[in-house]
Amino acid sequence: MLDTLEFDNRFTRELPADPESENFRRQVMGACYSRVLPTPVARPELVVHSREMAEELGIPESDVSSQAFAEVFGGNRIADGMDPFAMCYGGHQFGNWAAQLGDGRAINLGEIVNAEGHRLVLQLKGAGPTPYSRTADGLAVLRSSVREFLCSEAMHHLGVPTTRALSLVLTGEQVVRDMFYDGNPKEEPGSVVCRVSPSFIRFGNFQIFTSREDFDVLRQLVDYTIETDFPHLGAPSKDTYLAWYDEICRRTADMIAHWMRVGFVHGVMNTDNMSILGLTIDYGPYGWLENFDPDWTPNTTDAGGKRYRFGHQSQIAHWNLVQLGQAIYPLIEEVEPLQEVVNAYPRHFEAAWQTMMAGKLGLGSYVRKTDDELVSDLHTILQSAETDMTIFYRNLARVELSEITCDGPIPELLREAYYVEDQITPDLASRVNLWLRRYADRVSSEGNEARVELMHRTNPKYVLRNYLAQLAIDKAEEGDHTMISELLEVLRRPYDDQAAMESYAERRPDWARHRPGCSMLSCSS
Ligand code: AMP
Ligand code: MG
């Protein structure tokens, strides 16, 4: 069982370990990780798995369906070659330095080098307490595991850089959670997701050592990361560190542009939730834009300041990158070159954003002189009535542009995007149509087929709508897992029109407008 897997545990082999082997909450000094075993659970049962991920890892489907698989990925059994550990990291939470955080509910099992030679770390989320669990229990509940599993796979298929998920296992145990921290705790089914990524290192992994002035371990971790995950940058040196920082800035800019493209709001962009590889990581109180609203945040914990709102994600990424720059400063000891690198971030983002917007509108390239205004006017129109972003862009490709008249109604295809009938006024119609005329002009020189094709591979038809995830969770909590698999299936091909699956592309129904889980999430998991 799982004997096809070859482990090569470089992180634990090369980096300093916590000498303490007992599992109790503590401050861990001078070490990148602590060895810790998952806590055994009562009755592990596989709910769903990603067949692409299993294949990439070289796990045959016959192994996936065995009880041994559920035992290993529920935390009951350690396969040969695994060397489980939790990482030490810190972070800024909501803009404030929070000191040591660490893998409080994540346990890395080991690193696989697959048939293609790619390094992939397997990590259980929700497999019990670690030295970094602080006051919490190290567990996860079905609701959050379903959200993480489905969303990370959906993001992958959307072409957004992300960590992946292999499996979701029910533990057969109940976990108490106060979902909105309002004094209403209840029991929920416990579960464990196995996440997969080339690396789970975060900005906070570096910050913690700098904050403790432990520059020796800082350098070891930076060198390790460059050698392992950025080998093309060459041997570690000051120049390499700067090139590395620059690459992280570029990758992060690229990731955020993808989020803006698909309407993803992370919800907790703390520096401990920023991957050093520029991958989307830690799916918690994230949400998907329904009506286009740059001020929207799904996270109730963030409702006051809306720090992590949709339209602010790039600025927050920049702020987080500045924190990373400060963390690696001791290795460079010169402010200017670091500043120069991070000051270029807005330019990287803008370039990525322009390419992304050009794709959304089906333009061969983005021309500032005409397109800045075209786009900003569109954004104003999209906000002047509740307009589903996904449906609007998807359907825009097929609007018959030659038939637009300024005094006509909004084209039927676009009407599907509007949430509130009363907001579809003659004034709105004329503004939309006026814009469509300008758009028609702008694209008149582009080949129509190429335009539609580009738009269809940029604007997904299917995203993990908040209410769909919640419906799948509601059913799963009653023991019916079918909708999870169905959603996973639809979301494997988000850019394809899937005739039988039209209902998954529809606007959020009205009952979900204010339902917890659909429009409001919290960090509780
Ligand atoms: P997050 O906001 O989910 O990224 O978590 C912030 C920190 O809290 C990380 O160090 C997590 O490991 C830790 N944490 C969150 N939930 C739990 C939990 N249920 N048990 C232990 N630690 C947790
Ligand atoms: Mg986190």
XYZ file of N, CA and C and ligand atoms in Angstrom, residues 25 87 89-90 93-94 100-106 125-126 128-130 132-140 175 177 202 266 268 270 272-273 281-285 523-525, ligand 1:
152
model
N 2.274 22.490 23.527
C 2.353 23.846 22.969
C 3.539 24.596 23.567
N 5.765 23.018 10.848
C 6.729 24.091 10.627
C 6.528 25.238 11.612
N 6.550 29.150 12.038
C 6.526 30.424 11.315
C 5.801 31.470 12.138
N 6.000 32.720 11.733
C 5.290 33.817 12.394
C 4.411 34.502 11.370
N -0.796 39.496 11.283
C -2.222 39.232 11.122
C -2.959 40.559 11.144
N -3.711 40.825 10.096
C -4.457 42.088 9.969
C -3.546 43.292 10.242
N 5.112 34.082 17.020
C 5.061 32.692 16.546
C 3.633 32.211 16.288
N 3.413 31.698 15.093
C 2.124 31.049 14.764
C 2.451 29.570 14.495
N 2.871 29.265 13.275
C 3.293 27.900 12.956
C 2.152 27.006 12.513
N 2.527 25.794 12.096
C 1.522 24.812 11.662
C 0.748 24.329 12.886
N -0.330 24.995 13.177
C -1.104 24.642 14.361
C -2.117 23.546 14.079
N -2.496 23.421 12.830
C -3.418 22.326 12.477
C -3.002 21.695 11.158
N -1.703 21.789 10.880
C -1.196 21.145 9.664
C 0.008 20.306 10.058
N -4.229 18.586 6.913
C -4.759 19.742 7.639
C -5.917 19.258 8.496
N -5.754 19.419 9.804
C -6.809 18.995 10.732
C -6.512 17.668 11.403
N -4.829 17.047 14.156
C -4.522 17.083 15.581
C -3.483 18.111 15.952
N -3.355 18.343 17.265
C -2.497 19.427 17.738
C -1.015 19.207 17.470
N -0.308 20.322 17.414
C 1.140 20.335 17.239
C 1.697 21.321 18.275
N 2.556 24.057 17.770
C 2.178 25.405 17.328
C 0.673 25.661 17.418
N -0.040 24.775 18.102
C -1.502 24.902 18.116
C -2.001 25.995 19.047
N -1.118 26.551 19.857
C -1.501 27.621 20.793
C -2.725 27.195 21.598
N -3.825 27.962 21.554
C -4.968 27.594 22.399
C -5.994 26.741 21.652
N -5.705 26.413 20.391
C -6.710 25.711 19.586
C -6.445 24.201 19.546
N -7.305 23.471 18.835
C -7.293 22.008 18.945
C -6.586 21.264 17.811
N -6.170 21.999 16.785
C -5.468 21.340 15.676
C -6.388 20.576 14.732
N -7.683 20.734 14.922
C -8.633 19.956 14.116
C -9.314 20.823 13.071
N -9.987 20.171 12.152
C -10.759 20.884 11.133
C -12.129 20.216 11.040
N -16.346 17.556 16.320
C -15.500 18.659 16.784
C -16.414 19.838 17.107
N -17.351 23.658 17.364
C -16.962 24.949 16.782
C -18.030 26.007 17.035
N 5.996 29.920 3.817
C 5.271 31.194 3.732
C 6.213 32.360 4.043
N -9.457 36.238 -1.157
C -8.827 35.298 -0.225
C -9.401 35.428 1.187
N -8.104 36.366 4.087
C -7.132 36.502 5.204
C -5.721 36.540 4.666
N -2.956 37.414 5.550
C -1.911 37.665 6.536
C -0.586 37.129 5.982
N 1.435 35.111 7.077
C 1.595 33.662 7.264
C 0.753 32.890 6.245
N -0.063 33.607 5.485
C -0.870 32.942 4.461
C -0.408 33.308 3.050
N -2.781 29.972 -1.000
C -2.627 28.997 0.092
C -3.573 29.354 1.229
N -3.966 28.352 1.994
C -4.810 28.506 3.178
C -6.197 29.042 2.837
N -7.006 28.128 2.359
C -8.378 28.476 1.990
C -9.237 28.479 3.250
N -9.499 29.657 3.764
C -10.325 29.806 4.957
C -11.603 30.543 4.613
N -11.756 31.767 5.140
C -12.977 32.529 4.857
C -12.880 33.265 3.525
N -13.112 33.132 10.419
C -11.860 32.367 10.435
C -12.045 31.016 11.139
N -13.175 30.822 11.814
C -13.381 29.615 12.612
C -13.365 28.359 11.759
N -12.483 27.445 12.093
C -12.455 26.228 11.301
C -12.018 25.052 12.163
P -5.147 31.002 9.683
O -5.756 32.326 9.964
O -6.142 29.923 9.390
O -4.093 31.070 8.640
O -4.438 30.534 11.027
C -3.563 31.323 11.754
C -2.802 30.492 12.746
O -3.707 29.834 13.639
C -1.944 29.399 12.135
O -0.787 29.289 12.893
C -2.806 28.180 12.290
O -2.046 27.008 12.326
C -3.495 28.438 13.616
N -4.782 27.750 13.712
C -5.936 28.054 13.077
N -6.909 27.181 13.391
C -6.374 26.295 14.258
C -6.864 25.147 14.951
N -8.108 24.725 14.817
N -5.998 24.498 15.758
C -4.729 24.907 15.913
N -4.214 25.967 15.297
C -5.018 26.658 14.475
